[in-house]
Short mmCIF file of C-alpha atoms and ligand atoms in Angstrom, two decimals:
data_model
loop_
_atom_site.label_atom_id
_atom_site.label_comp_id
_atom_site.label_asym_id
_atom_site.label_seq_id
_atom_site.Cartn_x
_atom_site.Cartn_y
_atom_site.Cartn_z
CA UNK J 1 63.39 -21.20 39.92
CA UNK J 2 65.96 -19.39 37.82
CA UNK J 3 65.40 -16.13 39.62
CA UNK J 4 66.00 -17.74 43.00
CA UNK J 5 69.38 -19.08 42.03
CA UNK J 6 70.55 -15.62 41.02
CA UNK J 7 70.00 -14.29 44.50
CA UNK J 8 73.03 -14.00 46.69
CA UNK J 9 73.50 -16.59 49.40
CA UNK J 10 73.52 -13.94 52.09
CA UNK J 11 70.17 -12.63 50.97
CA UNK J 12 68.52 -16.04 51.01
CA UNK J 13 69.81 -16.67 54.49
CA UNK J 14 68.77 -13.23 55.51
CA UNK J 15 65.23 -13.81 54.28
CA UNK J 16 64.81 -17.19 55.83
CA UNK J 17 66.09 -15.99 59.20
CA UNK J 18 63.83 -13.02 59.07
CA UNK J 19 60.77 -15.02 58.03
CA UNK J 20 61.36 -17.61 60.70
CA UNK J 21 61.48 -14.83 63.25
CA UNK J 22 58.26 -13.34 61.98
CA UNK J 23 60.21 -10.17 61.25
CA UNK J 24 59.19 -9.77 57.66
CA UNK J 25 55.83 -10.06 56.05
CA UNK J 26 56.66 -8.86 52.58
CA UNK J 27 57.06 -12.23 50.89
CA UNK J 28 53.90 -13.74 52.34
CA UNK J 29 50.88 -13.63 50.09
CA UNK J 30 48.65 -10.88 51.39
CA UNK J 31 45.15 -11.94 52.39
CA UNK J 32 42.55 -9.86 50.56
CA UNK J 33 39.69 -8.29 52.46
CA UNK J 34 37.24 -10.32 50.31
CA UNK J 35 38.49 -13.42 52.12
CA UNK J 36 37.15 -12.19 55.45
CA UNK J 37 33.97 -13.81 56.74
CA UNK J 38 30.93 -11.69 55.91
CA UNK J 39 32.67 -9.64 53.24
CA UNK J 40 31.19 -9.90 49.77
CA UNK J 41 32.01 -7.67 46.81
CA UNK J 42 29.68 -4.86 47.93
CA UNK J 43 31.03 -4.78 51.49
CA UNK J 44 34.59 -4.96 50.19
CA UNK J 45 33.90 -1.93 48.07
CA UNK J 46 32.48 -0.01 51.03
CA UNK J 47 35.51 -0.93 53.11
CA UNK J 48 37.93 0.14 50.41
CA UNK J 49 36.10 3.41 49.83
CA UNK J 50 36.47 4.14 53.53
CA UNK J 51 40.20 3.43 53.26
CA UNK J 52 40.24 -0.07 54.79
CA UNK J 53 42.17 -1.99 52.22
CA UNK J 54 44.19 -4.28 54.44
CA UNK J 55 43.46 -6.64 57.30
CA UNK J 56 45.53 -4.94 59.93
CA UNK J 57 43.72 -1.63 59.41
CA UNK J 58 40.42 -3.45 60.08
CA UNK J 59 41.73 -5.57 62.95
CA UNK J 60 42.57 -2.55 65.08
CA UNK J 61 39.13 -0.91 64.74
CA UNK J 62 36.23 -1.05 67.17
CA UNK J 63 32.90 -2.33 65.76
CA UNK J 64 31.15 1.02 66.22
CA UNK J 65 33.95 2.97 64.52
CA UNK J 66 34.17 0.60 61.58
CA UNK J 67 30.37 0.53 61.26
CA UNK J 68 30.25 4.30 61.11
CA UNK J 69 33.19 4.83 58.77
CA UNK J 70 32.34 2.09 56.28
CA UNK J 71 28.56 2.45 56.61
CA UNK J 72 27.97 -1.08 57.83
CA UNK J 73 25.78 -2.57 60.54
CA UNK J 74 27.57 -2.86 63.86
CA UNK J 75 27.06 -6.63 64.10
CA UNK J 76 28.53 -7.12 60.63
CA UNK J 77 31.43 -4.84 61.50
CA UNK J 78 32.10 -6.87 64.66
CA UNK J 79 32.20 -10.09 62.70
CA UNK J 80 34.56 -8.63 60.10
CA UNK J 81 36.91 -7.32 62.79
CA UNK J 82 36.98 -10.70 64.54
CA UNK J 83 37.91 -12.34 61.23
CA UNK J 84 40.59 -9.75 60.52
CA UNK J 85 42.12 -10.30 63.96
CA UNK J 86 42.61 -14.00 63.33
CA UNK J 87 43.78 -13.63 59.73
CA UNK J 88 45.92 -10.48 59.85
CA UNK J 89 49.62 -10.81 60.27
CA UNK J 90 50.01 -8.84 63.49
CA UNK J 91 53.76 -9.39 63.57
CA UNK J 92 54.87 -10.17 67.09
CA UNK J 93 57.76 -10.14 69.49
CA UNK J 94 61.20 -11.38 68.59
CA UNK J 95 64.17 -11.93 70.86
CA UNK J 96 66.98 -9.44 71.11
CA UNK J 97 69.36 -12.08 69.83
CA UNK J 98 67.27 -12.61 66.70
CA UNK J 99 67.40 -8.87 66.12
CA UNK J 100 71.15 -8.88 66.65
CA UNK J 101 71.50 -11.60 64.00
CA UNK J 102 69.55 -9.40 61.67
CA UNK J 103 71.75 -6.41 62.49
CA UNK J 104 74.81 -8.51 61.61
CA UNK J 105 73.51 -8.72 58.03
CA UNK J 106 73.65 -4.92 57.73
CA UNK J 107 76.07 -3.70 55.06
CA UNK J 108 77.49 -0.23 54.66
CA UNK J 109 77.75 1.77 51.47
CA UNK J 110 80.58 4.27 51.40
CA UNK J 111 79.96 7.84 50.22
CA UNK J 112 83.62 7.77 49.12
CA UNK J 113 83.90 10.94 51.18
CA UNK J 114 85.66 10.25 54.46
CA UNK J 115 83.89 12.97 56.44
CA UNK J 116 80.43 11.68 55.43
CA UNK J 117 81.34 8.06 56.17
CA UNK J 118 82.69 9.09 59.57
CA UNK J 119 79.51 11.00 60.34
CA UNK J 120 77.49 7.88 59.52
CA UNK J 121 79.67 5.46 61.44
CA UNK J 122 81.17 3.94 58.30
CA UNK J 123 78.63 4.62 55.58
CA UNK J 124 74.98 4.31 54.63
CA UNK J 125 73.39 1.24 56.27
CA UNK J 126 71.24 -1.32 54.54
CA UNK J 127 67.83 -2.14 56.06
CA UNK J 128 67.52 1.57 56.75
CA UNK J 129 65.55 4.42 55.34
CA UNK J 130 67.72 7.49 54.91
CA UNK J 131 66.13 10.86 54.42
CA UNK J 132 68.21 13.62 52.85
CA UNK J 133 66.58 17.01 53.17
CA UNK J 134 67.53 20.57 52.41
CA UNK J 135 66.71 23.62 50.33
CA UNK J 136 66.84 23.86 46.52
CA UNK J 137 70.34 23.30 45.24
CA UNK J 138 71.63 22.01 48.56
CA UNK J 139 72.86 18.85 46.85
CA UNK J 140 70.25 16.18 47.55
CA UNK J 141 70.14 14.94 43.98
CA UNK J 142 73.95 14.94 43.88
CA UNK J 143 74.03 12.56 46.85
CA UNK J 144 71.54 10.29 45.10
CA UNK J 145 73.63 10.19 41.94
CA UNK J 146 76.87 9.60 43.84
CA UNK J 147 75.47 6.76 45.93
CA UNK J 148 74.02 5.14 42.83
CA UNK J 149 77.48 5.11 41.29
CA UNK J 150 79.21 3.95 44.50
CA UNK J 151 76.70 1.13 44.95
CA UNK J 152 78.06 -0.60 41.85
CA UNK J 153 81.59 -0.73 43.33
CA UNK J 154 82.79 -4.03 44.76
CA UNK J 155 82.48 -4.51 48.52
CA UNK J 156 86.26 -4.23 48.88
CA UNK J 157 86.04 -0.64 47.62
CA UNK J 158 83.14 0.44 49.80
CA UNK J 159 80.38 -0.48 47.34
CA UNK J 160 77.72 -3.17 47.54
CA UNK J 161 78.18 -4.62 44.06
CA UNK J 162 74.47 -3.98 43.69
CA UNK J 163 71.71 -2.84 41.40
CA UNK J 164 69.95 0.45 41.91
CA UNK J 165 66.36 1.56 41.42
CA UNK J 166 65.86 5.27 41.01
CA UNK J 167 62.37 6.80 41.15
CA UNK J 168 62.68 10.26 39.66
CA UNK J 169 59.74 12.54 40.41
CA UNK J 170 61.25 15.84 39.29
CA UNK J 171 62.94 14.77 36.07
CA UNK J 172 66.36 15.56 37.47
CA UNK J 173 68.13 12.23 36.94
CA UNK J 174 71.00 12.85 34.52
CA UNK J 175 72.93 9.96 32.97
CA UNK J 176 75.60 12.50 31.99
CA UNK J 177 76.18 13.24 35.67
CA UNK J 178 76.47 9.51 36.39
CA UNK J 179 79.05 9.30 33.61
CA UNK J 180 81.12 12.10 35.17
CA UNK J 181 80.96 10.53 38.62
CA UNK J 182 81.77 7.05 37.31
CA UNK J 183 84.84 8.42 35.52
CA UNK J 184 85.77 10.18 38.76
CA UNK J 185 86.04 6.75 40.37
CA UNK J 186 87.76 5.15 37.39
CA UNK J 187 84.68 3.10 36.50
CA UNK J 188 83.25 2.29 33.09
CA UNK J 189 80.26 4.67 32.79
CA UNK J 190 78.24 2.29 30.60
CA UNK J 191 78.66 -0.55 33.08
CA UNK J 192 77.51 1.73 35.89
CA UNK J 193 74.54 3.09 33.93
CA UNK J 194 73.40 -0.41 33.04
CA UNK J 195 72.90 -1.18 36.74
CA UNK J 196 70.85 1.93 37.51
CA UNK J 197 67.17 1.42 36.68
CA UNK J 198 65.34 4.71 36.41
CA UNK J 199 61.64 5.44 36.24
CA UNK J 200 60.02 8.83 36.04
CA UNK J 201 57.01 9.08 38.39
CA UNK J 202 54.30 11.32 36.96
CA UNK J 203 52.22 11.69 40.11
CA UNK J 204 52.01 10.27 43.62
CA UNK J 205 49.80 7.34 42.61
CA UNK J 206 52.31 6.40 39.93
CA UNK J 207 55.16 6.79 42.42
CA UNK J 208 53.41 4.33 44.76
CA UNK J 209 52.83 1.84 41.94
CA UNK J 210 56.49 1.96 40.98
CA UNK J 211 57.39 0.41 44.34
CA UNK J 212 55.28 -2.61 43.40
CA UNK J 213 57.21 -2.75 40.16
CA UNK J 214 60.49 -2.67 42.09
CA UNK J 215 59.28 -5.56 44.25
CA UNK J 216 58.43 -7.55 41.15
CA UNK J 217 61.64 -6.82 39.26
CA UNK J 218 63.97 -7.12 42.24
CA UNK J 219 63.38 -10.86 42.56
CA UNK J 220 65.98 -11.58 39.93
CA UNK J 221 68.43 -8.89 40.98
CA UNK J 222 70.83 -7.92 43.70
CA UNK J 223 69.11 -4.67 44.62
CA UNK J 224 71.07 -2.74 47.18
CA UNK J 225 69.84 0.84 46.79
CA UNK J 226 66.43 2.34 46.12
CA UNK J 227 66.29 6.09 45.62
CA UNK J 228 63.17 8.25 45.59
CA UNK J 229 64.07 11.78 44.48
CA UNK J 230 61.98 13.54 45.64
CA UNK J 231 59.74 11.59 47.99
CA UNK J 232 57.40 14.43 48.84
CA UNK J 233 57.10 16.75 45.82
CA UNK J 234 54.07 15.06 44.22
CA UNK J 235 52.31 14.58 47.53
CA UNK J 236 52.92 18.20 48.37
CA UNK J 237 51.58 19.43 45.05
CA UNK J 238 48.53 17.16 44.93
CA UNK J 239 47.26 17.27 48.49
CA UNK J 240 46.71 20.92 49.15
CA UNK J 241 44.93 22.37 52.16
CA UNK J 242 44.19 21.18 55.66
CA UNK J 243 41.28 19.02 54.55
CA UNK J 244 43.60 16.75 52.59
CA UNK J 245 46.33 16.51 55.19
CA UNK J 246 45.11 13.30 56.83
CA UNK J 247 44.70 11.52 53.52
CA UNK J 248 48.10 12.65 52.32
CA UNK J 249 49.84 11.50 55.49
CA UNK J 250 48.06 8.14 55.34
CA UNK J 251 49.17 7.60 51.73
CA UNK J 252 52.71 8.75 52.48
CA UNK J 253 52.89 6.47 55.50
CA UNK J 254 51.85 3.47 53.49
CA UNK J 255 54.29 4.32 50.71
CA UNK J 256 57.13 4.59 53.23
CA UNK J 257 56.22 1.24 54.79
CA UNK J 258 56.29 -0.41 51.38
CA UNK J 259 59.68 1.12 50.67
CA UNK J 260 61.09 0.07 54.02
CA UNK J 261 59.77 -3.45 53.61
CA UNK J 262 61.38 -3.69 50.17
CA UNK J 263 64.66 -2.54 51.70
CA UNK J 264 64.45 -5.15 54.47
CA UNK J 265 63.66 -8.00 52.11
CA UNK J 266 66.57 -7.11 49.83
CA UNK J 267 68.97 -6.01 52.59
CA UNK J 268 69.08 -2.70 50.73
CA UNK J 269 69.18 1.00 51.50
CA UNK J 270 66.25 3.30 50.79
CA UNK J 271 67.34 6.88 50.18
CA UNK J 272 64.61 9.49 49.93
CA UNK J 273 65.06 13.19 49.35
CA UNK J 274 62.83 15.83 50.82
CA UNK J 275 62.48 19.57 50.73
CA UNK J 276 62.25 22.06 53.55
CA UNK J 277 59.38 24.48 53.79
CA UNK J 278 60.24 27.50 51.72
CA UNK J 279 57.94 29.77 53.65
CA UNK J 280 55.98 29.50 56.86
CA UNK J 281 52.43 28.37 56.28
CA UNK J 282 49.61 26.93 58.27
CA UNK J 283 49.59 23.54 56.63
CA UNK J 284 53.31 22.89 56.31
CA UNK J 285 54.53 24.66 59.42
CA UNK J 286 58.04 25.83 60.30
CA UNK J 287 60.09 27.03 57.28
CA UNK J 288 63.30 25.33 58.42
CA UNK J 289 61.67 21.94 58.95
CA UNK J 290 61.52 19.12 56.43
CA UNK J 291 58.24 18.44 54.65
CA UNK J 292 56.35 15.28 55.51
CA UNK J 293 55.66 15.83 59.18
CA UNK J 294 55.76 13.15 61.82
CA UNK J 295 55.05 10.36 59.37
CA UNK J 296 58.37 10.84 57.61
CA UNK J 297 60.24 11.73 60.80
CA UNK J 298 59.23 8.40 62.31
CA UNK J 299 59.85 6.37 59.19
CA UNK J 300 63.42 7.62 58.66
CA UNK J 301 66.23 5.72 60.31
CA UNK J 302 68.73 8.44 59.48
CA UNK J 303 68.06 12.04 58.53
CA UNK J 304 70.69 14.18 56.85
CA UNK J 305 70.14 17.92 56.61
CA UNK J 306 72.15 19.53 53.79
CA UNK J 307 73.03 23.15 53.36
CA UNK J 308 75.40 25.24 51.29
CA UNK J 309 78.45 26.86 52.84
CA UNK J 310 81.04 29.33 51.55
CA UNK J 311 83.25 28.48 48.59
CA UNK J 312 80.95 25.85 47.07
CA UNK J 313 81.22 23.66 50.14
CA UNK J 314 78.34 21.70 51.64
CA UNK J 315 77.48 20.88 55.20
CA UNK J 316 75.64 17.69 56.09
CA UNK J 317 74.16 17.41 59.56
CA UNK J 318 73.08 14.08 60.98
CA UNK J 319 69.78 14.44 62.83
CA UNK J 320 67.95 11.85 64.95
CA UNK J 321 70.04 8.74 64.47
CA UNK J 322 69.18 5.67 66.55
CA UNK J 323 72.76 4.74 67.40
CA UNK J 324 75.06 7.59 66.36
CA UNK J 325 75.76 10.99 67.85
CA UNK J 326 74.36 14.02 66.03
CA UNK J 327 77.08 15.88 64.18
CA UNK J 328 78.14 17.69 61.03
CA UNK J 329 80.60 17.24 58.23
CA UNK J 330 81.86 19.35 55.35
CA UNK J 331 82.42 18.18 51.78
CA UNK J 332 82.41 19.50 48.23
CA UNK J 333 80.48 18.87 45.06
CA UNK J 334 82.94 18.75 42.15
CA UNK J 335 82.65 17.71 38.54
CA UNK J 336 83.93 14.22 39.46
CA UNK J 337 81.42 13.94 42.27
CA UNK J 338 81.39 14.43 46.04
CA UNK J 339 84.82 14.95 47.58
CA UNK J 340 86.32 15.73 51.00
P1 GTP D 401 66.35 20.57 44.40
O1 GTP D 401 66.11 19.23 43.78
O2 GTP D 401 66.14 21.70 43.46
O3 GTP D 401 65.61 20.76 45.68
O4 GTP D 401 67.92 20.66 44.76
P2 GTP D 401 68.95 19.53 45.18
O5 GTP D 401 69.16 19.63 46.65
O6 GTP D 401 68.59 18.21 44.63
O7 GTP D 401 70.26 20.07 44.50
P3 GTP D 401 71.21 19.29 43.51
O8 GTP D 401 71.68 18.03 44.10
O9 GTP D 401 70.57 19.25 42.17
O10 GTP D 401 72.44 20.27 43.50
C1 GTP D 401 72.71 21.16 42.46
C2 GTP D 401 74.03 21.80 42.76
O11 GTP D 401 75.06 20.82 42.70
C3 GTP D 401 74.41 22.83 41.74
O12 GTP D 401 73.87 24.09 42.10
C4 GTP D 401 75.91 22.81 41.83
O13 GTP D 401 76.32 23.61 42.89
C5 GTP D 401 76.23 21.39 42.18
N1 GTP D 401 76.65 20.65 40.99
C6 GTP D 401 75.91 19.89 40.17
N2 GTP D 401 76.64 19.39 39.16
C7 GTP D 401 77.89 19.86 39.36
C8 GTP D 401 79.10 19.71 38.64
O14 GTP D 401 79.21 19.06 37.61
N3 GTP D 401 80.19 20.36 39.14
C9 GTP D 401 80.15 21.09 40.28
N4 GTP D 401 81.23 21.69 40.72
N5 GTP D 401 79.00 21.26 40.96
C10 GTP D 401 77.89 20.65 40.51
MG1 MG D 402 67.07 17.56 43.42
#
């Protein structure tokens, strides 16, 4: 297929290795719940209404729990679970050496700011989900814009020669800012802008759907960076109160998994921005903590906490990295972009 041939050789190898190892499931056709034994249209609807829209979610249930939650008979529930167990892609164990091979495919995107690259052990890693959080005006959107520009640079200059998808939930993407930053690196602004694909997300459901759109469009592209700015604002505005917390976290969790899977398949970076609680409250908790709770904390490979310092400077703190020490760095936001 034409789209296949456009993919880089490294990506094709990357995918085939990963699929052979059972590491990735994204490219396999997903089995629908209707295909399970004993599930007709009416039962499928009941299951979906109760939130069971994929096989793995059903496979891990007990018959009595599923029967109660989806209002089914226990015998029927047992049969459905047995079917889901055989048909669901449970994943599995892979050897350490297979994982090491996969780690060797990891690329690094430079911030073009030495102190940030040092903090991150050389730059932003592909196959990772990076969360950037901080208060209003701390510079989260600036990082998103700068990385989008840097991503178009050739590998020899710290870029990934890649395409960028940008999901904008707060209407803060500014092509003018991209133009300034591109000029700051001596790049042609129009060439840079043509590689950044922006969609405004109007609500959380739309935001989730846009990831499907990225999956579809990315087949013919060399996607190396996916930005969601901000990840949590719609979820936070729409799911208000304790009663909606579980549903919100479930939706957010699924959204994050889809994003991470898209990153793995494309050997790309996912960068999400997130706010901190502006005031203490029962639902959102500690005012200095990022929004999104444990779901986001567990999904993020790297977390960067941004704050303003004196004289227009910014401080980025690396929190909870799997293989790097925690630490801080200082940089500046200038008209040309982020600088040491
Ligand atoms: P919220 O989305 O409101 O939570 O904030 P944020 O963390 O995304 O902040 P953002 O990245 O939008 O940072 C805005 C800040 O970046 C401004 O207050 C300025 O300090 C700085 N900034 C933006 N553009 C420029 C520019 O052209 N020149 C300079 N010097 N600073 C800029
Ligand atoms: Mg912002």
